[in-house]
XYZ file of C-alpha atoms in Angstrom:
739
model
C 15.408 -32.893 -68.157
C 16.979 -30.704 -65.244
C 15.895 -31.857 -61.718
C 14.173 -30.271 -59.244
C 15.586 -29.008 -56.077
C 13.896 -27.941 -53.318
C 16.537 -26.008 -50.754
C 14.024 -25.847 -47.620
C 15.493 -29.502 -47.157
C 17.024 -29.516 -43.920
C 20.429 -31.209 -45.950
C 23.252 -30.341 -43.186
C 20.312 -32.271 -40.695
C 21.254 -35.474 -42.429
C 23.961 -37.081 -40.573
C 26.114 -40.813 -40.846
C 26.465 -42.571 -37.003
C 29.917 -44.054 -38.037
C 31.203 -47.255 -36.642
C 34.607 -48.038 -36.375
C 33.726 -51.811 -35.759
C 31.231 -52.736 -38.437
C 33.613 -51.086 -41.361
C 37.136 -52.953 -39.167
C 35.080 -55.773 -40.433
C 34.253 -55.458 -43.743
C 34.834 -58.313 -45.658
C 35.838 -56.328 -48.951
C 39.701 -56.669 -49.423
C 40.226 -54.881 -52.960
C 39.948 -50.946 -53.195
C 36.686 -49.573 -55.231
C 35.719 -46.429 -56.236
C 32.972 -45.403 -55.091
C 30.696 -42.217 -56.408
C 29.032 -39.514 -54.070
C 26.480 -38.078 -55.233
C 24.799 -34.737 -52.990
C 24.970 -31.081 -53.111
C 25.709 -31.093 -49.421
C 29.121 -30.918 -48.632
C 28.652 -32.278 -44.652
C 26.421 -34.960 -45.998
C 29.652 -36.168 -49.013
C 32.169 -35.528 -45.867
C 30.520 -37.506 -44.016
C 30.301 -40.387 -46.359
C 33.585 -40.271 -47.475
C 34.683 -40.413 -43.649
C 32.720 -43.491 -43.645
C 33.543 -45.080 -47.173
C 37.816 -44.284 -46.826
C 37.677 -45.930 -43.613
C 36.884 -49.430 -45.704
C 40.214 -48.438 -47.509
C 38.082 -47.203 -50.688
C 38.410 -44.479 -52.972
C 35.789 -41.944 -53.216
C 34.763 -39.311 -56.162
C 32.596 -36.506 -55.618
C 29.546 -34.619 -57.393
C 27.508 -31.878 -56.516
C 24.284 -32.973 -58.824
C 23.321 -34.964 -61.064
C 25.486 -33.803 -64.028
C 28.164 -33.234 -62.473
C 28.100 -37.246 -61.886
C 27.126 -37.514 -65.832
C 30.356 -35.078 -66.575
C 32.793 -37.684 -64.208
C 31.536 -41.206 -65.106
C 32.117 -39.861 -69.229
C 35.927 -39.301 -67.966
C 36.432 -42.477 -65.384
C 35.111 -45.846 -64.452
C 33.908 -46.457 -60.743
C 32.700 -49.244 -58.759
C 29.201 -48.190 -57.592
C 26.789 -44.842 -56.734
C 25.524 -43.126 -53.653
C 23.798 -40.423 -54.680
C 21.169 -37.657 -52.894
C 17.561 -37.234 -55.054
C 16.687 -33.776 -53.870
C 19.580 -31.655 -56.245
C 19.907 -28.631 -58.258
C 19.971 -28.916 -62.391
C 19.411 -33.068 -61.631
C 18.097 -34.591 -58.991
C 18.767 -38.100 -58.327
C 16.004 -40.275 -60.162
C 17.132 -38.600 -63.515
C 20.451 -39.019 -62.863
C 19.772 -42.997 -62.210
C 17.408 -42.916 -65.020
C 20.291 -41.461 -67.673
C 22.561 -43.844 -65.956
C 19.767 -46.682 -66.650
C 19.600 -45.885 -69.850
C 23.465 -45.574 -70.949
C 24.465 -49.339 -72.189
C 28.091 -48.926 -70.646
C 26.570 -47.399 -67.337
C 23.791 -49.690 -67.598
C 24.792 -52.351 -64.659
C 26.560 -50.106 -62.223
C 25.610 -50.760 -58.467
C 22.920 -46.697 -57.013
C 22.099 -46.233 -53.967
C 19.908 -43.711 -53.256
C 20.423 -41.741 -49.886
C 17.828 -39.572 -48.869
C 16.018 -37.277 -46.583
C 14.164 -35.479 -48.627
C 12.042 -38.630 -50.570
C 11.333 -40.717 -47.789
C 7.735 -42.320 -48.191
C 7.431 -46.071 -49.213
C 6.132 -44.675 -52.395
C 8.996 -42.524 -52.352
C 11.247 -45.843 -52.824
C 8.685 -47.378 -55.292
C 9.241 -45.113 -58.058
C 13.190 -45.288 -57.296
C 13.258 -48.989 -57.644
C 11.530 -48.597 -61.201
C 13.997 -45.777 -62.259
C 16.278 -48.990 -61.477
C 17.564 -47.768 -57.840
C 19.505 -50.812 -56.343
C 19.063 -49.942 -52.439
C 16.920 -46.741 -51.167
C 18.465 -45.864 -47.554
C 16.907 -43.028 -45.592
C 19.269 -40.616 -43.672
C 20.380 -40.947 -41.309
C 21.466 -44.301 -41.221
C 24.394 -46.024 -39.592
C 27.996 -46.627 -41.231
C 27.214 -50.136 -40.986
C 23.947 -50.112 -42.457
C 26.159 -48.286 -45.522
C 28.667 -50.326 -45.781
C 26.393 -53.216 -45.833
C 24.219 -51.622 -48.682
C 27.351 -50.887 -50.669
C 28.359 -54.364 -50.389
C 24.979 -56.377 -51.208
C 25.105 -54.035 -54.111
C 28.330 -54.564 -55.416
C 27.263 -58.477 -55.158
C 24.294 -58.382 -56.825
C 26.278 -56.659 -59.543
C 27.961 -59.351 -60.132
C 25.537 -61.934 -60.814
C 23.694 -59.564 -62.565
C 23.688 -59.888 -66.683
C 23.549 -56.120 -68.625
C 20.692 -56.811 -70.157
C 18.937 -58.189 -66.887
C 18.582 -54.192 -66.020
C 14.838 -53.206 -66.715
C 14.595 -49.992 -68.288
C 11.382 -48.430 -67.842
C 10.066 -47.093 -71.029
C 10.291 -43.131 -71.018
C 7.029 -42.017 -71.088
C 5.884 -44.145 -68.009
C 9.085 -43.270 -66.152
C 8.127 -39.540 -66.474
C 4.771 -40.255 -65.554
C 5.960 -41.908 -62.277
C 8.488 -38.707 -62.082
C 6.254 -35.994 -62.520
C 3.756 -37.750 -59.941
C 6.325 -37.661 -57.389
C 7.336 -34.187 -58.147
C 3.819 -33.420 -57.955
C 3.529 -35.171 -55.423
C 6.494 -33.724 -53.674
C 5.596 -30.221 -53.997
C 2.019 -30.772 -53.041
C 4.139 -31.863 -50.222
C 6.248 -29.041 -49.900
C 3.532 -26.158 -50.417
C 1.941 -28.117 -47.224
C 4.840 -27.684 -45.373
C 5.680 -23.835 -46.668
C 2.029 -23.736 -45.355
C 2.648 -25.032 -41.989
C 6.243 -23.491 -41.856
C 4.567 -20.237 -42.324
C 2.284 -20.663 -39.809
C 4.768 -21.852 -37.778
C 6.806 -18.839 -38.343
C 3.914 -16.472 -38.051
C 3.219 -17.534 -34.575
C 6.583 -17.889 -33.885
C 6.945 -14.022 -35.064
C 3.862 -12.984 -32.996
C 5.222 -15.112 -30.068
C 8.308 -13.475 -29.950
C 6.812 -9.973 -30.218
C 4.597 -10.556 -27.125
C 7.544 -11.457 -25.671
C 9.060 -8.407 -26.540
C 6.230 -6.352 -25.672
C 6.668 -7.945 -22.022
C 10.352 -7.530 -21.882
C 9.983 -4.107 -22.791
C 6.665 -3.091 -20.503
C 8.627 -4.609 -17.500
C 11.585 -2.112 -18.064
C 9.939 0.814 -19.386
C 6.360 0.444 -16.910
C 6.281 3.395 -14.101
C 4.747 1.320 -11.466
C 3.226 -1.450 -10.329
C -0.571 -1.327 -11.664
C 0.688 0.273 -15.402
C 2.995 -2.327 -15.751
C 0.218 -5.249 -15.323
C -2.123 -3.474 -16.796
C 0.115 -3.654 -20.195
C 0.964 -6.846 -19.945
C -2.930 -7.677 -19.831
C -3.427 -6.072 -22.232
C -0.139 -7.925 -24.498
C -1.623 -11.728 -23.345
C -4.776 -10.410 -25.103
C -3.460 -8.214 -27.721
C -0.904 -10.847 -28.642
C -2.610 -13.954 -27.556
C -5.872 -13.382 -28.988
C -7.326 -13.845 -25.120
C -11.201 -13.684 -24.568
C -9.466 -11.469 -21.159
C -6.590 -11.546 -19.303
C -6.023 -10.485 -15.433
C -2.991 -10.810 -12.872
C -3.618 -10.795 -8.762
C -0.658 -9.921 -6.152
C -1.024 -11.663 -3.377
C -1.220 -10.306 -0.104
C 0.813 -11.744 2.604
C -1.036 -10.816 5.340
C -4.488 -11.379 4.808
C -3.538 -14.753 2.350
C -5.492 -13.264 -0.088
C -5.022 -12.608 -4.203
C -5.768 -9.012 -5.452
C -6.466 -7.682 -8.917
C -3.607 -5.386 -10.338
C -4.829 -5.428 -13.731
C -7.227 -6.662 -16.264
C -8.005 -6.313 -19.957
C -10.036 -7.691 -22.998
C -13.750 -8.521 -22.645
C -13.691 -7.451 -18.638
C -11.508 -3.780 -17.931
C -12.759 -3.921 -14.085
C -10.764 -4.698 -10.988
C -13.535 -4.047 -8.618
C -15.881 -7.177 -8.862
C -17.794 -8.880 -6.225
C -15.365 -11.694 -6.188
C -12.661 -9.603 -7.055
C -10.067 -10.320 -4.130
C -9.796 -14.467 -3.841
C -8.375 -16.677 -1.042
C -5.396 -18.060 -1.961
C -6.604 -22.425 -1.668
C -10.153 -21.094 -3.479
C -11.284 -21.428 -7.286
C -9.376 -21.427 -10.121
C -7.351 -18.814 -9.453
C -6.765 -19.329 -5.574
C -5.718 -23.282 -6.050
C -3.149 -21.857 -8.635
C -2.020 -20.028 -6.279
C -1.744 -23.056 -3.199
C -0.652 -25.442 -5.589
C 2.252 -23.167 -7.124
C 1.842 -24.703 -10.540
C 0.018 -24.148 -13.309
C -3.167 -25.170 -14.511
C -3.734 -24.938 -18.200
C -6.655 -27.149 -20.652
C -8.564 -26.742 -23.772
C -11.269 -28.173 -22.420
C -12.654 -25.354 -20.299
C -15.726 -26.829 -20.581
C -16.164 -30.072 -18.235
C -13.002 -29.213 -16.428
C -14.539 -28.990 -12.498
C -11.798 -26.010 -11.899
C -13.372 -24.087 -13.553
C -16.904 -22.996 -11.320
C -18.786 -21.140 -13.693
C -19.410 -23.863 -16.662
C -22.708 -21.910 -17.891
C -21.235 -18.513 -17.995
C -18.164 -20.464 -19.668
C -20.486 -21.859 -22.307
C -22.302 -18.476 -22.677
C -19.275 -16.459 -23.588
C -17.728 -19.382 -25.862
C -14.888 -20.117 -24.141
C -12.054 -23.293 -24.660
C -9.057 -22.521 -23.286
C -7.795 -21.429 -19.848
C -3.835 -20.557 -18.851
C -3.271 -19.951 -15.290
C -0.002 -19.292 -13.803
C 1.462 -18.744 -10.347
C 3.837 -16.078 -10.443
C 7.422 -17.066 -8.337
C 10.037 -16.315 -7.368
C 12.159 -19.494 -6.286
C 9.593 -20.569 -3.967
C 7.989 -17.575 -3.261
C 4.978 -16.412 -4.474
C 4.091 -12.751 -5.668
C 0.750 -13.353 -7.415
C -1.536 -15.123 -10.508
C -1.485 -14.169 -13.954
C -4.709 -15.715 -16.023
C -6.148 -15.424 -19.409
C -9.529 -17.714 -21.109
C -9.400 -18.344 -24.723
C -12.009 -18.474 -27.410
C -9.674 -21.201 -29.306
C -7.088 -23.414 -27.663
C -4.227 -22.923 -26.896
C -0.836 -24.006 -28.745
C 2.013 -25.343 -27.072
C 4.352 -23.001 -28.169
C 1.525 -20.564 -26.444
C 1.126 -22.186 -23.667
C 5.384 -22.316 -23.366
C 5.438 -18.105 -23.922
C 3.091 -17.565 -21.584
C 5.224 -20.042 -18.882
C 8.296 -17.621 -19.606
C 6.592 -14.080 -19.698
C 4.907 -15.345 -16.636
C 8.970 -16.132 -14.529
C 9.274 -12.382 -15.925
C 6.495 -10.927 -14.583
C 6.742 -12.142 -11.303
C 10.560 -10.692 -11.096
C 8.755 -7.517 -12.296
C 6.486 -7.296 -9.874
C 8.868 -8.247 -7.134
C 10.725 -5.283 -8.380
C 8.013 -3.239 -8.336
C 7.218 -3.503 -4.793
C 10.826 -3.684 -3.488
C 10.899 -0.369 -5.410
C 7.937 1.090 -4.218
C 8.516 0.014 -0.604
C 11.846 1.844 -1.005
C 10.198 4.545 -2.270
C 7.180 4.624 0.208
C 10.220 4.101 3.151
C 11.701 7.456 1.682
C 9.024 9.275 1.794
C 7.396 8.544 5.063
C 11.075 9.100 6.569
C 10.704 12.682 4.620
C 7.662 13.480 6.024
C 8.908 12.610 9.187
C 11.804 14.534 9.342
C 9.298 17.218 7.974
C 6.737 16.878 10.225
C 9.247 17.058 13.004
C 11.167 20.158 11.865
C 7.764 22.194 12.075
C 5.761 20.999 15.320
C 9.313 21.485 16.918
C 9.653 24.792 15.428
C 7.678 26.224 18.269
C 5.919 24.916 21.881
C 3.096 26.809 21.579
C 0.164 24.419 21.603
C -2.075 25.103 19.669
C 0.410 25.883 16.487
C 2.408 22.739 17.375
C -0.836 20.986 16.909
C -2.502 22.809 13.776
C 0.883 22.428 11.934
C 1.032 18.345 12.828
C -2.458 18.680 11.302
C -1.460 20.695 8.399
C 1.503 18.048 7.686
C -0.664 14.906 8.451
C -2.819 16.163 5.441
C -0.493 16.775 3.032
C 1.750 13.795 3.320
C -1.679 11.247 3.877
C -3.765 11.315 0.874
C -6.466 8.601 2.416
C -7.906 10.829 5.817
C -11.036 12.170 5.298
C -10.834 13.898 8.370
C -8.106 13.997 11.249
C -8.516 14.525 15.274
C -6.521 15.403 18.148
C -8.017 14.500 21.472
C -5.714 15.321 24.642
C -5.731 13.936 27.905
C -6.956 15.934 30.532
C -5.576 14.154 33.697
C -7.564 16.368 36.174
C -10.925 15.112 34.961
C -9.486 11.681 33.238
C -10.835 12.346 30.003
C -10.344 12.822 26.205
C -10.937 16.726 25.330
C -11.964 17.499 21.600
C -8.858 19.583 20.927
C -7.938 20.306 17.182
C -9.150 18.774 14.199
C -8.652 19.221 9.991
C -11.459 19.420 7.190
C -13.903 19.417 10.378
C -16.957 21.768 11.593
C -14.799 22.487 14.753
C -17.616 24.567 16.439
C -19.989 21.809 15.826
C -17.145 18.885 16.902
C -15.855 20.412 19.572
C -18.850 20.573 22.232
C -18.585 17.336 22.346
C -15.588 17.293 24.711
C -15.335 16.366 28.656
C -18.958 14.196 28.276
C -16.679 10.602 30.001
C -13.924 8.757 29.197
C -15.772 6.300 27.295
C -15.227 2.811 25.606
C -13.092 4.265 23.185
C -11.126 6.384 25.499
C -10.811 3.645 27.807
C -9.234 1.318 25.903
C -6.662 3.382 24.716
C -5.709 3.946 28.156
C -5.775 0.434 29.012
C -3.800 -0.325 25.832
C -2.106 2.121 24.764
C -2.628 0.702 21.049
C -3.988 1.449 17.735
C -7.385 0.605 17.442
C -9.176 0.100 14.516
C -12.510 0.172 13.149
C -13.589 -1.368 9.430
C -16.618 0.188 9.872
C -18.154 3.063 12.118
C -21.581 2.758 10.934
C -21.903 -0.874 10.972
C -19.746 -1.651 14.472
C -21.595 -3.394 16.560
C -20.117 -1.897 20.183
C -20.702 2.215 18.824
C -16.968 2.667 20.155
C -17.026 6.769 18.358
C -19.759 8.709 18.467
C -22.691 9.582 16.850
C -21.092 12.988 15.421
C -19.114 10.505 12.343
C -21.853 8.368 12.137
C -23.627 11.508 10.864
C -21.308 12.766 8.670
C -21.009 9.883 6.630
C -17.040 8.568 7.704
C -16.534 4.920 8.066
C -13.034 3.480 8.680
C -11.309 4.453 11.848
C -7.578 4.485 13.008
C -6.669 5.827 16.899
C -3.803 6.340 17.737
C -2.564 6.768 20.689
C -0.022 10.068 21.757
C 2.615 8.122 24.070
C 5.105 10.341 25.926
C 7.200 9.123 28.913
C 5.080 5.908 28.973
C 1.548 7.866 29.684
C -1.282 8.373 26.674
C -1.249 12.304 26.567
C -3.421 11.954 23.514
C -5.017 10.250 20.944
C -4.476 11.273 17.079
C -7.677 10.060 14.635
C -7.953 8.942 10.980
C -11.354 9.117 9.243
C -12.254 7.839 6.029
C -15.669 8.599 3.839
C -14.416 5.063 2.043
C -14.045 1.722 3.814
C -9.860 1.468 4.342
C -8.093 -1.306 5.435
C -5.032 0.153 6.969
C -1.923 -1.736 6.620
C 0.630 -2.807 8.458
C 2.815 -0.696 7.102
C 0.549 2.428 7.358
C -0.002 1.766 11.185
C 4.043 1.517 11.665
C 4.403 4.910 10.242
C 1.553 6.706 12.012
C 2.605 5.280 15.609
C 5.920 6.640 14.488
C 4.382 10.288 13.606
C 2.293 9.448 16.663
C 5.618 9.538 18.504
C 6.825 12.343 17.153
C 3.916 14.506 17.776
C 3.807 13.039 21.438
C 6.493 14.539 22.384
C 6.259 17.672 20.458
C 2.940 18.170 22.407
C 4.747 17.060 25.723
C 7.715 19.679 25.140
C 4.905 22.584 24.304
C 2.885 21.395 27.787
C 6.093 21.506 30.104
C 6.517 24.951 27.852
C 2.941 25.956 28.713
C 3.211 25.134 32.042
C 6.430 26.676 32.712
C 5.092 29.994 30.783
C 2.058 30.307 33.054
C 3.590 29.840 36.345
C 6.194 32.735 34.974
C 2.870 34.681 33.961
C 1.241 33.580 37.636
C 4.066 35.052 39.577
C 4.817 38.000 37.792
C 1.209 38.810 37.585
C 0.607 38.025 42.132
C 4.112 40.418 42.087
C 2.280 43.113 39.948
C -0.669 42.948 42.036
C 1.449 42.870 45.263
C 2.839 45.986 44.252
C -0.661 47.119 43.249
C -2.558 46.058 45.958
C 0.119 48.253 48.347
C -0.433 51.541 45.872
C -3.698 52.734 47.632
C -5.623 51.873 51.286
C -8.605 52.218 50.047
C -10.647 49.186 50.888
C -13.057 49.882 47.889
C -10.563 50.463 45.861
C -8.346 47.598 46.690
C -10.924 44.985 46.685
C -11.683 46.170 42.412
C -8.101 45.948 41.931
C -8.520 42.781 43.345
C -11.128 41.629 41.224
C -9.773 42.947 38.187
C -6.546 40.901 38.284
C -7.916 37.721 39.352
C -10.512 37.878 36.546
C -7.553 38.707 34.366
C -4.956 36.051 35.444
C -7.930 33.139 35.695
C -9.703 34.209 32.551
C -12.870 33.727 34.254
C -16.356 35.416 33.350
C -16.996 37.066 37.050
C -15.042 37.771 40.972
C -16.724 38.460 43.658
C -15.052 39.332 47.230
C -17.222 39.274 50.383
C -15.922 40.411 53.635
C -16.913 38.600 56.940
C -19.594 40.634 59.180
C -19.905 40.715 63.098
C -22.969 38.121 62.928
C -20.748 35.427 60.675
C -22.500 36.759 56.761
C -20.570 37.773 54.655
C -21.225 40.654 53.089
C -20.192 41.335 49.101
C -17.379 44.226 49.006
C -16.749 44.265 45.099
C -17.894 42.309 42.041
C -16.655 42.337 38.213
C -17.874 40.977 35.010
C -21.093 37.879 34.796
C -22.178 38.030 38.238
C -25.846 36.599 39.925
C -26.194 37.095 43.587
C -26.651 34.238 45.323
C -29.697 35.720 47.450
C -32.398 37.829 47.023
C -30.850 40.581 49.364
C -27.698 40.435 46.373
C -25.140 41.695 49.001
C -25.054 38.962 52.064
C -24.429 35.371 52.211
C -25.540 33.603 55.300
C -23.515 31.927 57.130
C -22.769 28.085 56.992
C -24.465 27.547 53.518
C -24.029 26.835 49.952
C -20.078 26.782 48.484
C -18.609 29.160 50.612
C -20.338 27.333 53.836
C -17.589 24.438 52.020
C -15.154 26.328 51.774
C -15.122 28.076 55.407
C -15.547 24.576 56.717
C -12.721 22.787 54.854
C -10.070 25.676 55.150
C -9.117 25.542 52.084
C -10.456 26.255 48.179
C -13.334 24.079 46.832
C -14.880 24.140 43.377
C -17.612 22.431 41.759
C -17.760 22.540 37.626
C -21.466 22.915 38.015
C -22.552 24.338 41.752
C -26.501 23.383 40.741
C -26.121 19.631 40.327
C -23.482 19.573 42.556
C -25.058 16.963 45.840
C -22.334 17.726 47.886
C -23.304 21.790 48.059
C -26.744 22.900 49.936
C -28.248 25.389 48.570
C -31.191 27.063 50.120
C -34.002 26.991 47.505
C -33.663 30.875 47.224
C -30.311 30.297 46.303
C -30.911 27.658 43.536
C -33.703 29.683 42.119
C -31.143 32.685 41.690
C -28.274 29.964 40.268
C -30.946 29.073 37.202
C -31.229 32.026 36.090
C -26.654 32.302 35.535
C -25.189 30.578 32.751
C -22.251 30.515 34.656
C -22.204 27.522 37.227
C -18.828 26.717 37.718
C -17.091 27.956 41.071
C -14.268 28.315 42.832
C -13.912 30.148 46.367
C -11.067 30.765 48.375
C -11.304 31.893 52.329
C -9.493 35.226 52.812
C -7.029 34.947 56.026
C -5.013 36.944 57.592
C -2.695 36.161 61.133
C -5.376 32.653 60.978
C -8.125 35.211 60.876
C -11.127 34.435 58.423
C -11.925 37.674 57.191
C -13.923 36.761 53.823
C -13.874 34.860 51.118
C -12.910 35.538 47.094
C -15.136 34.022 44.368
C -14.733 32.988 40.638
C -17.189 31.598 38.288
C -16.959 30.560 34.917
C -19.148 28.226 32.280
C -20.948 25.110 33.432
C -18.348 22.330 33.585
C -15.287 24.437 33.535
C -13.050 22.599 36.187
C -9.730 23.939 38.057
C -6.652 22.208 37.965
C -4.917 21.415 41.231
C -1.926 24.335 40.057
C -4.824 26.713 39.857
C -6.636 26.105 43.091
C -3.000 26.538 44.586
C -2.519 30.043 42.264
C -6.225 30.894 44.079
C -5.218 30.837 47.273
C -2.112 32.445 46.785
C -3.751 35.040 44.942
C -6.032 34.995 47.700
C -3.736 35.370 51.104
C -1.784 38.508 48.960
C -5.263 39.849 48.724
C -6.148 39.329 52.446
C -3.077 40.705 53.283
C -3.806 44.016 51.110
C -7.551 44.411 52.414
C -6.005 43.905 55.781
C -3.677 46.500 56.000
C -6.610 48.825 53.936
C -8.784 48.289 56.922
C -6.196 49.133 59.580
C -5.655 52.314 57.156
C -9.444 53.321 57.503
C -9.639 52.599 61.077
C -6.575 54.394 62.068
C -7.772 57.711 59.685
C -10.999 56.976 61.669
C -8.966 57.254 64.916
C -7.365 60.230 63.460
C -10.259 62.337 62.913
C -12.122 61.567 66.105
C -8.593 62.852 67.840
C -8.953 65.892 66.381
C -12.834 66.226 65.809
C -12.336 65.557 70.145
C -9.508 68.615 70.103
C -11.487 70.827 68.362
C -14.298 70.640 70.500
C -12.547 70.917 74.054
C -10.891 74.335 72.668
C -13.988 75.801 71.472
C -15.535 74.448 74.799
C -12.579 76.232 76.716
C -12.447 79.545 74.520
C -16.079 80.826 75.319
C -18.380 80.255 77.876
C -21.513 80.402 76.257
C -23.961 77.257 76.021
C -25.537 77.233 72.967
C -22.280 77.570 71.146
C -20.784 75.037 72.816
C -23.413 72.788 71.909
C -23.736 73.768 68.320
C -19.906 72.712 67.955
C -20.786 69.350 70.013
C -23.444 69.162 67.198
C -21.109 69.622 63.905
C -18.848 67.241 65.355
C -20.945 64.259 66.693
C -20.612 62.937 63.147
C -17.440 62.062 63.494
């Protein structure tokens, strides 16, 4: 009956330990012939080395049938045989030898790696095996066993060998085969299970590797990794956090399984708190297949309710540097192979995170450089300040997605206030009236520190630094960046969001750089604006000078003065008054929206109102609100008339010619308007030219009047001398008296 061979046995693993010292001390002196029967070539070679070192002659066969055929042709002194072989196994070989009268006493050693149990040994001995050795055995043990069976064979008579009955032998043999078959089936089942597990884990690792290589962006990469953990490992859910070093927080990036959201109540985990934070702080995995009762799993009721059994949390490390944490819960225990696979991919994911972060930072820096370059080109392509501000806001809106609104407030050195100048995504008509209401706490902070100011939540800010306008419109987070040029704050660049936004240091650095560029552009635009203003002023003064000398009629000159000054200063109204002999100031001309200061309309008494201050100080004086200026004395009548005017901002310059006060030039504009030192100086220069023109016109008018009188006297004289008629003389005198 042929033997049963199981080729899944690891034959090549049955090695022999070669002990040269034991072989050298062997007591055998005559050469013996030993037959080695084994279907594994390597095993036969190893035994040959051992036996030939003992000066033995070695014969080989690869199965039981070959061994029997060899025994029919030659004589051997002993057999060393494996059990599991094709065609005829070791059990059957031994049985056939013991049945053969010529071979019955032949020493037989079993050397096996497959049949190693005590019951296997018992059956072998029942079949007539002399020695049962389990692989691997040392060379010393092999040689010693050979000596023992040879010595026993010399003392044993042929008839002493017990041959089992064939039926009994076959029964025992079949039981061994059945048992071995059952063991093999179990082994195959375990092997298949292990193979399936290894295949699943290999696919899991391959999926992670592919994801890390192909994913576009950090969130996508980590989400696909979480999906792979749930899909391939059967986890209930999996999550991955990345470390925010600045805040020492673990921020969720991906979640898969029973929970897919990453914005739950305690999404951000402080390092060192809860099971996830402890994995991060300790920088070593936390692995358990007994979630219930694990003190590090703080929500035991939730774990029981969800039927969770196992937890695995791995720090994502690059050397000693922590970049995040990967964690997963499961409803069945994790095997060691699964844990090893997760540990392996955790290292790969850490590298992937680091690569994504570096790539994102590089791309972000490139984008910011391009944005700064484009913004710089845009805002330096013009010197018109409103255009500069509008282009700046437009480019910010393109390159920065998070602000819901952006504002620019420029500092007015005359008033010492930041004034609302330009905005984006706001109702400008509603926002701008807030300009010039005071420096305020926030503005004072900018002037003092010249550093960015962050308000995480405008709505709940206890210091109430921002205006009610932004709270009313639902803005939440605020970042204000000072515009610094030549060491001075020229303005504030403000960013507002309608969702809570934590401004990162990278964002603040970028916006500070942007603000620096903008400040330079604004400074240059203001310089250009100032230069252009002075050029226009000079041209206007020259034009006015020419215009005022083109006509010598005082009324016409006065009207031209007022038209020119309104255009030059952009005011609502202007009034020219000349000093009278009694010291009062009578209106010569007016232009625009002008309210009289007195009931008489044309005359202002000497020493009262803003006129009195201008005359007393000898310089232009102004007030943003003449009605509420405590330093300006107004009569009840003047105050009543002033209430009717919406233009309560006034400036008055004295008109002097040759150190002689001849009148005043007054400008009026919207309440609250301020006048810069340059505007005050310009008005005085204009007033000096106007005074000269008026004086010339007055001199011309006086000269013309004198000439007319002389001509009248000449005609009277001529009439008197040409007639002696009294009535005629009287008529001529009456006619010329008006002259």
